[in-house]
CSV table of C-alpha atoms and ligand atoms in Angstrom, one decimal:
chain,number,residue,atom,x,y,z
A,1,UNK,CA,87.8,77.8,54.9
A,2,UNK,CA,85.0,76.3,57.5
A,3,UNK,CA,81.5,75.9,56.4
A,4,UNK,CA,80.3,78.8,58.2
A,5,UNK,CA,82.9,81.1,56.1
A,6,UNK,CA,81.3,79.9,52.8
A,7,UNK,CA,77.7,80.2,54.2
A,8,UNK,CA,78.8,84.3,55.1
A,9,UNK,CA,78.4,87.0,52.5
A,10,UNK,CA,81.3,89.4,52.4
A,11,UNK,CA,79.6,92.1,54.2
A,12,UNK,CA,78.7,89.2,56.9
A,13,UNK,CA,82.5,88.8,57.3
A,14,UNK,CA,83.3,92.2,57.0
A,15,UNK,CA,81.0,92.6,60.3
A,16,UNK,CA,82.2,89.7,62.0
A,17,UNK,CA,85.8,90.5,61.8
A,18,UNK,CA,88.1,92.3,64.9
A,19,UNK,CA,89.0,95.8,63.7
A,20,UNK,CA,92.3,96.9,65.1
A,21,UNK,CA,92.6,100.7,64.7
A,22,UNK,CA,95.0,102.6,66.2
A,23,UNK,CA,93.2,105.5,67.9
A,24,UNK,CA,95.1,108.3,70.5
A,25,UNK,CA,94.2,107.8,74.0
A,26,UNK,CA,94.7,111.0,76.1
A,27,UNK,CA,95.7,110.4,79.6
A,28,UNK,CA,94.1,113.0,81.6
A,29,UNK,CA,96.2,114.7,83.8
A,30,UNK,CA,95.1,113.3,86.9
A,31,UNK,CA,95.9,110.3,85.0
A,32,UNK,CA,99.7,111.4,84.7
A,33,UNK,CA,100.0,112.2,88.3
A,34,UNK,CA,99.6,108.9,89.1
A,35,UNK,CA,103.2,107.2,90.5
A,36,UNK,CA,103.6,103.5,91.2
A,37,UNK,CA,105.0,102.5,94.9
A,38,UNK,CA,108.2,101.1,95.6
A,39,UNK,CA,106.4,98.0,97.5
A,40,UNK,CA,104.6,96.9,94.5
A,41,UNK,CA,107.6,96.4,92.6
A,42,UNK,CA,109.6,94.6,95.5
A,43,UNK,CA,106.4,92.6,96.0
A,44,UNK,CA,106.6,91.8,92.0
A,45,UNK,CA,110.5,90.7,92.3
A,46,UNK,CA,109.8,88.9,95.5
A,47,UNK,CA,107.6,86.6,93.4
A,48,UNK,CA,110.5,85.3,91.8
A,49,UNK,CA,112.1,84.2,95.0
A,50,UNK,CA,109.9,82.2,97.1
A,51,UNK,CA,112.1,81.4,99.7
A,52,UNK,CA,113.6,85.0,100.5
A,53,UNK,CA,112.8,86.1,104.2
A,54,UNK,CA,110.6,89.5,103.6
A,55,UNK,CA,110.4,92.6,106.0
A,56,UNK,CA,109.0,94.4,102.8
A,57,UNK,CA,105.1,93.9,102.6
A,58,UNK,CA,102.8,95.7,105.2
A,59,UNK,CA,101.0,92.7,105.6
A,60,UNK,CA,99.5,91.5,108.8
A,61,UNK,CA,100.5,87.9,110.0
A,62,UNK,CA,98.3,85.6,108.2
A,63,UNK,CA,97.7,82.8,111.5
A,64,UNK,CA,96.1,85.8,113.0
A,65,UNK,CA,93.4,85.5,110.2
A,66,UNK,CA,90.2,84.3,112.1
A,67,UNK,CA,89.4,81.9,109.1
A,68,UNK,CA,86.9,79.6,111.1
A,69,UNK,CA,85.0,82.4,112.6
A,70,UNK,CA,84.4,84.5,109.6
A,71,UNK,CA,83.5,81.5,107.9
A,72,UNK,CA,80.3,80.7,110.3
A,73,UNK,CA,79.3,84.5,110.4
A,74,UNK,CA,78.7,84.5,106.7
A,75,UNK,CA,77.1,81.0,106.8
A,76,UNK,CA,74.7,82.8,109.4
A,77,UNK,CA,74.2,85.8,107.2
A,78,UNK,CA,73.8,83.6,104.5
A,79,UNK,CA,71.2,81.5,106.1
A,80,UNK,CA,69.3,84.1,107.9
A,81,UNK,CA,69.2,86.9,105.6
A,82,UNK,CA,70.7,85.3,102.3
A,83,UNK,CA,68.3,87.7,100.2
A,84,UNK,CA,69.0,90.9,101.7
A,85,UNK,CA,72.8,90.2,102.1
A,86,UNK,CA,73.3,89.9,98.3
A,87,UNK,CA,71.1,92.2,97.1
A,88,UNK,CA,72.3,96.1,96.9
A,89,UNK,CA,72.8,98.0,100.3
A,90,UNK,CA,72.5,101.8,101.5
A,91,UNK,CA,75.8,103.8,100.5
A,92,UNK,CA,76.5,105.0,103.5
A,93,UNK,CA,76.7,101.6,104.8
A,94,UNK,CA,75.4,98.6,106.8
A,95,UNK,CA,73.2,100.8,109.5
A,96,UNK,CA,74.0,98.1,112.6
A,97,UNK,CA,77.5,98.4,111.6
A,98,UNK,CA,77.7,102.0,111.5
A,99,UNK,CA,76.3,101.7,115.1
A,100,UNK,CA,78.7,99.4,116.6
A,101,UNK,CA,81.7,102.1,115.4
A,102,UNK,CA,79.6,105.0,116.5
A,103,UNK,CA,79.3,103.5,119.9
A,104,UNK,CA,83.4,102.4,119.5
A,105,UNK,CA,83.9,106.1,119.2
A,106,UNK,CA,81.8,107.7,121.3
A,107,UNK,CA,84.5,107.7,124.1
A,108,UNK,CA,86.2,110.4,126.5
A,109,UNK,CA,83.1,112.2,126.6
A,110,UNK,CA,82.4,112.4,122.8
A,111,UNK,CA,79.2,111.5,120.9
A,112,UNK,CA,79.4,109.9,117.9
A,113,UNK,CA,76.0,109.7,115.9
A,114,UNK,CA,76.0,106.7,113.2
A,115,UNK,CA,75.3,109.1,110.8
A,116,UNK,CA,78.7,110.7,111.2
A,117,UNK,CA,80.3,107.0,109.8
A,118,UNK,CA,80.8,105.9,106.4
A,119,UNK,CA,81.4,102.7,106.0
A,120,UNK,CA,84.2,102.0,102.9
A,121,UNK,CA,86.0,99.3,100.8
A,122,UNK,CA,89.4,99.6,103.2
A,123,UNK,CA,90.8,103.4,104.7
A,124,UNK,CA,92.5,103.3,101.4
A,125,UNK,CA,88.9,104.2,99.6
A,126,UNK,CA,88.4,107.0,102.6
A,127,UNK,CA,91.4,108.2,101.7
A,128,UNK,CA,90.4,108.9,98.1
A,129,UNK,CA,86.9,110.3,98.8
A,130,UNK,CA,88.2,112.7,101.3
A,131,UNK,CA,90.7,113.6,97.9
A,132,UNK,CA,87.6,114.0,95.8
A,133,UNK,CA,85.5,116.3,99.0
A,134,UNK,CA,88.4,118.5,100.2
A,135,UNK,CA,90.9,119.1,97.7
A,136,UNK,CA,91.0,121.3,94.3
A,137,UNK,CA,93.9,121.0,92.1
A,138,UNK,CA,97.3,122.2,93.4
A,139,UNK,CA,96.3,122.1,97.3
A,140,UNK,CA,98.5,121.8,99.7
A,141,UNK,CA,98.4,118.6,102.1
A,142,UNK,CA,100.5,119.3,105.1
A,143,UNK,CA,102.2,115.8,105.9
A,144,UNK,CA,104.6,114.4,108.5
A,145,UNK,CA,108.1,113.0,107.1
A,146,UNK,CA,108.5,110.4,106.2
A,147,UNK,CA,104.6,109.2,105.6
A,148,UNK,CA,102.4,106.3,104.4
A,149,UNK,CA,102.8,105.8,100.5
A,150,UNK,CA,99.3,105.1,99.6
A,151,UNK,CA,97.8,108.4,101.1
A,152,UNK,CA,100.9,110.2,99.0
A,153,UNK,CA,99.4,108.6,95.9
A,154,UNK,CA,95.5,108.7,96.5
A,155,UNK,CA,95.9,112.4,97.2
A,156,UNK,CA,98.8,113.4,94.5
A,157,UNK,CA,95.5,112.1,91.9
A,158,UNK,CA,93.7,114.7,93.1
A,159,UNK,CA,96.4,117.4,92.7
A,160,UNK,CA,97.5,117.8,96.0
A,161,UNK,CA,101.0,119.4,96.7
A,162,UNK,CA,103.0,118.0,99.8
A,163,UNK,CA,104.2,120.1,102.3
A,164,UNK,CA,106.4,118.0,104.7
A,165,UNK,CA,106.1,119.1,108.7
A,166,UNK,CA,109.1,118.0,110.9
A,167,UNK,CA,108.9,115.2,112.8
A,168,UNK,CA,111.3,113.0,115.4
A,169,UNK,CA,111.6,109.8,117.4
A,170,UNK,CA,108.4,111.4,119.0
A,171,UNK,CA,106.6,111.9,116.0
A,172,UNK,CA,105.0,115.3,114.2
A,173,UNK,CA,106.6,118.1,116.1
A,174,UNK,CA,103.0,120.2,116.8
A,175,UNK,CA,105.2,123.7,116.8
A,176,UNK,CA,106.5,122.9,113.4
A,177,UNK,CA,103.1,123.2,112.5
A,178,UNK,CA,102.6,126.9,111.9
A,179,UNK,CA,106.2,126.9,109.6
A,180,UNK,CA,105.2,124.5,107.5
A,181,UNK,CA,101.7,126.1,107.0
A,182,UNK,CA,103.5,129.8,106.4
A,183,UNK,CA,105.9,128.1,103.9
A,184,UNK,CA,103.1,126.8,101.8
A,185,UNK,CA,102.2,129.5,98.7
A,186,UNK,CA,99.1,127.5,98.6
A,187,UNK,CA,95.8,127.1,100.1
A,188,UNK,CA,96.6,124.3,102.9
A,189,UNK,CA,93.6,122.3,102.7
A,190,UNK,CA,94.6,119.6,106.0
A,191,UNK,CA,97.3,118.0,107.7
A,192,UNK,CA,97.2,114.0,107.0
A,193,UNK,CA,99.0,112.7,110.0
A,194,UNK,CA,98.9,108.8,111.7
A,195,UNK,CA,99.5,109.4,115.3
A,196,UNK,CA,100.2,105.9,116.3
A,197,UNK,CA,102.6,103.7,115.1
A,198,UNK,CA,102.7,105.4,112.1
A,199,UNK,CA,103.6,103.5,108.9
A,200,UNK,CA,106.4,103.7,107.8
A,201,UNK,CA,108.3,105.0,111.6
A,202,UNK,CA,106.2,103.1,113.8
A,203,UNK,CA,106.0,106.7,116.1
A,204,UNK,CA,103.8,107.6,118.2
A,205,UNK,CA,102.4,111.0,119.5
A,206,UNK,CA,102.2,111.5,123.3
A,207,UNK,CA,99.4,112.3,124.5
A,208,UNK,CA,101.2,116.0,125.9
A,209,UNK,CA,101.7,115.9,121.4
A,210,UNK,CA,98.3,114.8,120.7
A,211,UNK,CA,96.7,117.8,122.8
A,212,UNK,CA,99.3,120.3,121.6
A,213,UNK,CA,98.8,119.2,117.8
A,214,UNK,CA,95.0,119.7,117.9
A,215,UNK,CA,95.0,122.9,119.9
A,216,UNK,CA,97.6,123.9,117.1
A,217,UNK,CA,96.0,122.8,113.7
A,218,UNK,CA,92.2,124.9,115.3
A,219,UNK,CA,94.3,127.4,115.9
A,220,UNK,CA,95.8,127.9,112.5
A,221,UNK,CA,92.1,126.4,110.9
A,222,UNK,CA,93.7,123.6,109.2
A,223,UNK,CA,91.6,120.3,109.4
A,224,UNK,CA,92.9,117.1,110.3
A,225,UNK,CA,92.9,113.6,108.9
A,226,UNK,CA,93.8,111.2,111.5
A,227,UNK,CA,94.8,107.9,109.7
A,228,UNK,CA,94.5,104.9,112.8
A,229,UNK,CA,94.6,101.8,111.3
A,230,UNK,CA,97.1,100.5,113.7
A,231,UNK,CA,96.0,102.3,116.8
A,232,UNK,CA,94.1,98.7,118.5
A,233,UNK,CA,97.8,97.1,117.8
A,234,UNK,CA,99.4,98.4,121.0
A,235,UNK,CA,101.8,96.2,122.1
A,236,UNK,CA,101.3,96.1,125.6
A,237,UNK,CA,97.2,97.1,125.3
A,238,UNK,CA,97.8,100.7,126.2
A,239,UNK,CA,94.7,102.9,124.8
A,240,UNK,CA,95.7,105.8,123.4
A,241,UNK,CA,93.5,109.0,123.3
A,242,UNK,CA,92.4,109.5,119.2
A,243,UNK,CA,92.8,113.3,117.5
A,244,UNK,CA,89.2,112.6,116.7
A,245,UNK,CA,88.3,112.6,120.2
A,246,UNK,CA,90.1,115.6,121.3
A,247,UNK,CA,88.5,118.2,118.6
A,248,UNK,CA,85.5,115.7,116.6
A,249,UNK,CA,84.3,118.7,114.5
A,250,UNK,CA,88.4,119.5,113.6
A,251,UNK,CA,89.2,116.0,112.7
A,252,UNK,CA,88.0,113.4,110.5
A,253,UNK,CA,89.0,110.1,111.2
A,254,UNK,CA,90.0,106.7,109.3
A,255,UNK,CA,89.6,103.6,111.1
A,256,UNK,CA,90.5,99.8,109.3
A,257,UNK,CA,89.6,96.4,109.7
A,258,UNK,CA,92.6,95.4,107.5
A,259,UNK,CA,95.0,95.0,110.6
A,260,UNK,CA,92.6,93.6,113.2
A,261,UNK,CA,90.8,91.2,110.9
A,262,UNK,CA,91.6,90.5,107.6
A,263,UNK,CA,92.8,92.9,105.1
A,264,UNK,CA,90.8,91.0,102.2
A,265,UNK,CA,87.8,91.8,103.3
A,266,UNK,CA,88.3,95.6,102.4
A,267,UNK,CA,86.1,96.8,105.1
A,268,UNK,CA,87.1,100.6,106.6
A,269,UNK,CA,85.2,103.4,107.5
A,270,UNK,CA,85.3,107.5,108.1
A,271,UNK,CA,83.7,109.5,111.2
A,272,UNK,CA,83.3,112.8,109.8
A,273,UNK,CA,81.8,116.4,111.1
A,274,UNK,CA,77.3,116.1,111.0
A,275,UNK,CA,78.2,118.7,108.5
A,276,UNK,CA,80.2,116.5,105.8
A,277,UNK,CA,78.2,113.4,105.6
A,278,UNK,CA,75.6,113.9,103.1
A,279,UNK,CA,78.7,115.1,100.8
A,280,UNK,CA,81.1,112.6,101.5
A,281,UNK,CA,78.1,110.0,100.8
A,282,UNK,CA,77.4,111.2,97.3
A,283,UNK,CA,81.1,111.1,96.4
A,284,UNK,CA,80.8,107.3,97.7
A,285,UNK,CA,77.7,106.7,95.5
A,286,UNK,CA,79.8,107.7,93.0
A,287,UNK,CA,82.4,105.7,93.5
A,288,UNK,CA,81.2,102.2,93.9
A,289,UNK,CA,77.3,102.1,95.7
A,290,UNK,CA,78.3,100.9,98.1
A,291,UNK,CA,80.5,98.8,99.9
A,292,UNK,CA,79.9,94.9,100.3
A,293,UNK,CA,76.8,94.3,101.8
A,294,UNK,CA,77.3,90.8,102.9
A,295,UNK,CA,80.7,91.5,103.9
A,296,UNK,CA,79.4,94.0,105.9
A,297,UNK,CA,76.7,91.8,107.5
A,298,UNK,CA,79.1,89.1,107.9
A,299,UNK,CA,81.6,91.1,110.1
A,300,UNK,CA,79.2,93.0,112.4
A,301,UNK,CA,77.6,89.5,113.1
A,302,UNK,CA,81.5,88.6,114.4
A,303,UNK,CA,82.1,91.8,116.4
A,304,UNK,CA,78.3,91.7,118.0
A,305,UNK,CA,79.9,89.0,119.7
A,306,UNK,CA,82.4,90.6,121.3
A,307,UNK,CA,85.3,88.6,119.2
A,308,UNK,CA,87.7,91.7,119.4
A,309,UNK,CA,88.3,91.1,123.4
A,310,UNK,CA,89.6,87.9,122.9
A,311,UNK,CA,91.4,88.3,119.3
A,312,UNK,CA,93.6,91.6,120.0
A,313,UNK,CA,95.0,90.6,123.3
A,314,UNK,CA,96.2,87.7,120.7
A,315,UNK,CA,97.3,90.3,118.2
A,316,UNK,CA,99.3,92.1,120.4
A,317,UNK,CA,101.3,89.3,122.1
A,318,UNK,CA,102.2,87.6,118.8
A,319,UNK,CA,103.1,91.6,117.4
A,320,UNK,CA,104.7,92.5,120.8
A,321,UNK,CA,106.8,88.5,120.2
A,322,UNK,CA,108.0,89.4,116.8
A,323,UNK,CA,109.3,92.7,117.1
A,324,UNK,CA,111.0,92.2,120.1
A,325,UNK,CA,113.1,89.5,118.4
A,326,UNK,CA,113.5,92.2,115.5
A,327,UNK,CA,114.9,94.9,118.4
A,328,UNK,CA,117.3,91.8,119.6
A,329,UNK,CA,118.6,91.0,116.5
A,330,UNK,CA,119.6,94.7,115.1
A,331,UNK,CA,121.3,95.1,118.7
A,332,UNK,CA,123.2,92.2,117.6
A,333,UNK,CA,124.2,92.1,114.3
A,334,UNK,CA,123.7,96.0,112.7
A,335,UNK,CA,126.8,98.1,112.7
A,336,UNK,CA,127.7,100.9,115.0
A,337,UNK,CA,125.9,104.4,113.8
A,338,UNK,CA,122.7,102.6,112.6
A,339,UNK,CA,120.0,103.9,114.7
A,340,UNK,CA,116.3,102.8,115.6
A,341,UNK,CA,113.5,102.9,117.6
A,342,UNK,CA,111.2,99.7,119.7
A,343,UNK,CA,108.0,100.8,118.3
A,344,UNK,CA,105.0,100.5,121.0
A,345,UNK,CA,102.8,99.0,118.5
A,346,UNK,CA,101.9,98.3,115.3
A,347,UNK,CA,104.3,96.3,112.3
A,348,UNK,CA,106.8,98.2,111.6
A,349,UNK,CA,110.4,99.4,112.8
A,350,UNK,CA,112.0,102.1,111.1
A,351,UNK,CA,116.2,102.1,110.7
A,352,UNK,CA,118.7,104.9,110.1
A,353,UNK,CA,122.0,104.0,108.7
A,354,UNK,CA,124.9,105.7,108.8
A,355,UNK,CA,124.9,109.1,106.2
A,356,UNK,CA,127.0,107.4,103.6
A,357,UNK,CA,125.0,104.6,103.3
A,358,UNK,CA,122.1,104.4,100.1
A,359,UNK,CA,119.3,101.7,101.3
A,360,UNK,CA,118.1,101.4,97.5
A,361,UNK,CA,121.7,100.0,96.7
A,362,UNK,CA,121.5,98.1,99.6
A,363,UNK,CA,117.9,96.0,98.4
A,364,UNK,CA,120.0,94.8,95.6
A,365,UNK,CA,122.5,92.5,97.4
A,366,UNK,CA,119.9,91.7,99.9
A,367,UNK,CA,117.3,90.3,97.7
A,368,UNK,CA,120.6,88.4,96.3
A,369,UNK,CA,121.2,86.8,100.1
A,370,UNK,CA,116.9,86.0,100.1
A,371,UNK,CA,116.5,89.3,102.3
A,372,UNK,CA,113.7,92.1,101.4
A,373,UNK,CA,113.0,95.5,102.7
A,374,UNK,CA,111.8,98.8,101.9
A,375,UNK,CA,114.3,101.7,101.7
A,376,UNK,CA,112.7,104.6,103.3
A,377,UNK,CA,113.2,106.9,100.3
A,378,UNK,CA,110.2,106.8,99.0
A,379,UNK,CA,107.9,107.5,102.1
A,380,UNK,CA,109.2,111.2,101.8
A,381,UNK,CA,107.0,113.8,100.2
A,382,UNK,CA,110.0,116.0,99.8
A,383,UNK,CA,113.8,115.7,100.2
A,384,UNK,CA,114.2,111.8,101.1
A,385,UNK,CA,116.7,110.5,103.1
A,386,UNK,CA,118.3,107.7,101.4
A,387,UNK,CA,120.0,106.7,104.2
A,388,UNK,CA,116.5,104.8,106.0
A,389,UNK,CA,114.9,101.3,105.9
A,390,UNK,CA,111.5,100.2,106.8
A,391,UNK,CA,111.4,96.7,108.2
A,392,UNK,CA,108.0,94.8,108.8
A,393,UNK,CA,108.2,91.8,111.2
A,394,UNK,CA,104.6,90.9,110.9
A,395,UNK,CA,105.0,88.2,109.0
A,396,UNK,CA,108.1,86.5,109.4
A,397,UNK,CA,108.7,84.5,111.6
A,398,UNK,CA,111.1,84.5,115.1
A,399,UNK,CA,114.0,82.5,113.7
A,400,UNK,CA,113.4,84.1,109.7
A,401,UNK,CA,114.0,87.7,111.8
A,402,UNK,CA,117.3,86.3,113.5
A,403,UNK,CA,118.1,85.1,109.9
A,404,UNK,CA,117.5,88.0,107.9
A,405,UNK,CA,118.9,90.8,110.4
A,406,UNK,CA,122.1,88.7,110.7
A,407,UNK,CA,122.0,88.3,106.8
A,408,UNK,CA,121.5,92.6,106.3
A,409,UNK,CA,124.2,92.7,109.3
A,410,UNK,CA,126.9,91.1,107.2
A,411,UNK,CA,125.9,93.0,104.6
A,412,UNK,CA,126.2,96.3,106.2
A,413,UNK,CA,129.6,95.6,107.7
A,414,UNK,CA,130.9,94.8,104.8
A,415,UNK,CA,129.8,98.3,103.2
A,416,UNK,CA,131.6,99.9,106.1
B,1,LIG,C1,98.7,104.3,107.3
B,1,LIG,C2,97.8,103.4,106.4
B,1,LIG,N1,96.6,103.9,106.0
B,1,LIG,C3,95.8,103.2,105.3
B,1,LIG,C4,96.1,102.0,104.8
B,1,LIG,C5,95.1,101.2,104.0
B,1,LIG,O1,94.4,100.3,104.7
B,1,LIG,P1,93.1,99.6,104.2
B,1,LIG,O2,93.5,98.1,104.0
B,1,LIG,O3,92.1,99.8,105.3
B,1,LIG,O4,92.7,100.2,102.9
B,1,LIG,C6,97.3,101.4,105.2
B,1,LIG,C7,97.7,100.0,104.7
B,1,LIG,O5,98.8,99.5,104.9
B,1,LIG,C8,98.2,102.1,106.0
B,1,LIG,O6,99.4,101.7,106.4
């Protein structure tokens, strides 16, 4: 017994000591709808194998990280506004950021007024305010198969029920539109769709698709949430028109700085309808504030500069490098009957093997020969297709793709 025991009455002790009671926590039934993501859990295993050549993550390429630059921006902010930059900051955002991505948008004869942007901790925060403004329990979200896992997730917390709308090589099929919205018994509260080089397919909408899609969902009165975090990642520069800026009062849009930038930084934002913002900034209050103010600060003091002309053509090349070595290498070493796509942008390319073949049995003896993907099962809403891979080549590099595709190649042939 220490000193300081003796010196304590009992009661003394009695308050000091930890009480362990076992008391029932109720999870809420938003609570329960929440379902982990495949990627996590190949992340988690892939921790264990350091040296295994990974197409899983969606990361971007790390060299592409502007370290340096970032670094004197928030050694300016820091110097010049040190006070204000750490202190608390509006909800709705750093006001001469918000004006830089007005002005971005404000293009094929559409006006975007600052106070149509929200500025949020990555799209993936968008993503789950637009849950919390749009959607009452058992909604239906109209979604293109397969789709992005973290939009499945965010919304499924806020009781959304998926309705899948067909989609090919060319991505969502605008005619399929009106079927998918009949088949729903539910109130369809929007389509959630990622026109270019959509994660997990790397598709992308013509612009014929684009027009047809629009005219399509105002026809029907379904909104549209337009997802673009890849769309400044064409691989050849191309400029795509947005949804947003074919119908801005139909479609809300979510842009990223996760791809172009740095992903740590968790710096997003929404364009929304004048008539949403005030809402959709509440619901942010809520949430968190506000977003990072000196992050904030920071990164409009690198794009005031005009760094994006000169860092994306960068982008692009080195993303344009990689995944044509990834097209080369499935031409060479996949079996007859798989299928794919070159993507025109973006990270990803998307592979369809042969019927018989399950890609979740397949990860197995892959991460056994160092090799990681994603099997494309669990980007569907409804009725997956076992059959389908998602392979990243942003961070790997040339000679690790040649290595792993020749690595999954043996393995596939074998399984023939
Ligand atoms: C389609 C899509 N939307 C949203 C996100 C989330 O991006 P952020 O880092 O901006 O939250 C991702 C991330 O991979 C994505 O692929």
């Amino acid at each position: 017994m220490s000193t300081l025991d003796t010196a304590m009455t009992k009661e003394e002790r009695a308050m000091s000591e930890t009480r362990t009671r076992v008391v029932p926590w109720v999870i809420s039934h938003r609570g329960q709808a929440s379902s982990g993501s495949v990627i996590r859990e190949i992340t988690k295993r892939l921790q264990r194998l350091p040296d295994a050549i990974s197409f899983a993550g969606g990361l971007p390429a790390p060299e592409t990280f502007p370290v340096d630059a970032i670094r004197e921006c928030f050694d300016t902010v820091l110097r010049r506004e040190g006070k204000r930059a750490l202190q608390y900051g509006p909800s709705d955002g750093y006001p001469p950021l918000r004006a830089w991505i007005a002005e971005t948008m404000s293009v094929d004869g559409v006006h975007v007024s600052p106070d149509q942007v929200l500025i949020v901790s990555g799209s993936q925060q968008g993503l789950e305010l637009l849950g919390t403004l749009l959607l009452n329990e058992g909604d239906a979200v109209l979604v293109e198969t397969p789709t992005y896992v973290g939009a499945l997730q965010a919304l499924a917390l806020h009781g959304a029920q998926f309705v899948s709308v067909r989609s090919d090589e060319g991505g969502l099929i605008p005619s399929a539109l009106a079927e998918a919205a009949q088949n729903s018994t539910r109130r369809n509260a929007f389509l959630y769709t990622i026109p270019s080089f959509q994660n997990p397919t790397g598709n992308t909408l013509s612009e014929q698709r684009r027009i047809d899609l629009v005219d399509e969902a105002a026809r029907l009165g379904l909104p549209i949430i337009e997802d673009d975090p890849y769309g400044w990642l064409d691989h050849q520069g191309t400029r795509r028109r947005t949804l947003h800026s074919l119908n801005p009062e139909g479609v809300v849009f979510l842009g990223s700085f996760s791809k172009i930038l740095s992903p740590g930084i968790r710096l997003g934002y929404v364009v929304v309808p004048a008539t949403l913002s005030a809402r959709l900034e509440r619901i942010k209050q809520a949430a968190d504030l506000h977003t990072s103010m000196i992050t904030q600060m920071a990164i409009y003091e690198l794009l005031k500069t005009g760094f994006l002309d000169s860092h994306l053509p960068v982008l692009r090349q080195l993303y344009r490098r990689k995944c044509d070595a990834m097209i080369q290498a499935l031409g060479v070493h996949f079996p007859a009957g798989a299928t794919w796509c070159r993507p025109e942008g973006g990270m990803f390319v998307w592979v369809t093997l042969p019927e018989h073949l399950d890609a979740t049995a397949l990860l197995e003896d892959a991460l056994d020969a160092g090799v990681a993907f994603v099997p494309g099962s669990g980007f569907y809403a409804n009725a997956p297709r076992v059959n389908t891979m998602r392979l990243s080549f942003a961070t790997v590099s040339v000679e690790q793709i040649e290595t792993g595709i020749e690595r999954l190649g043996r393995l596939l042939a074998a399984k023939r």
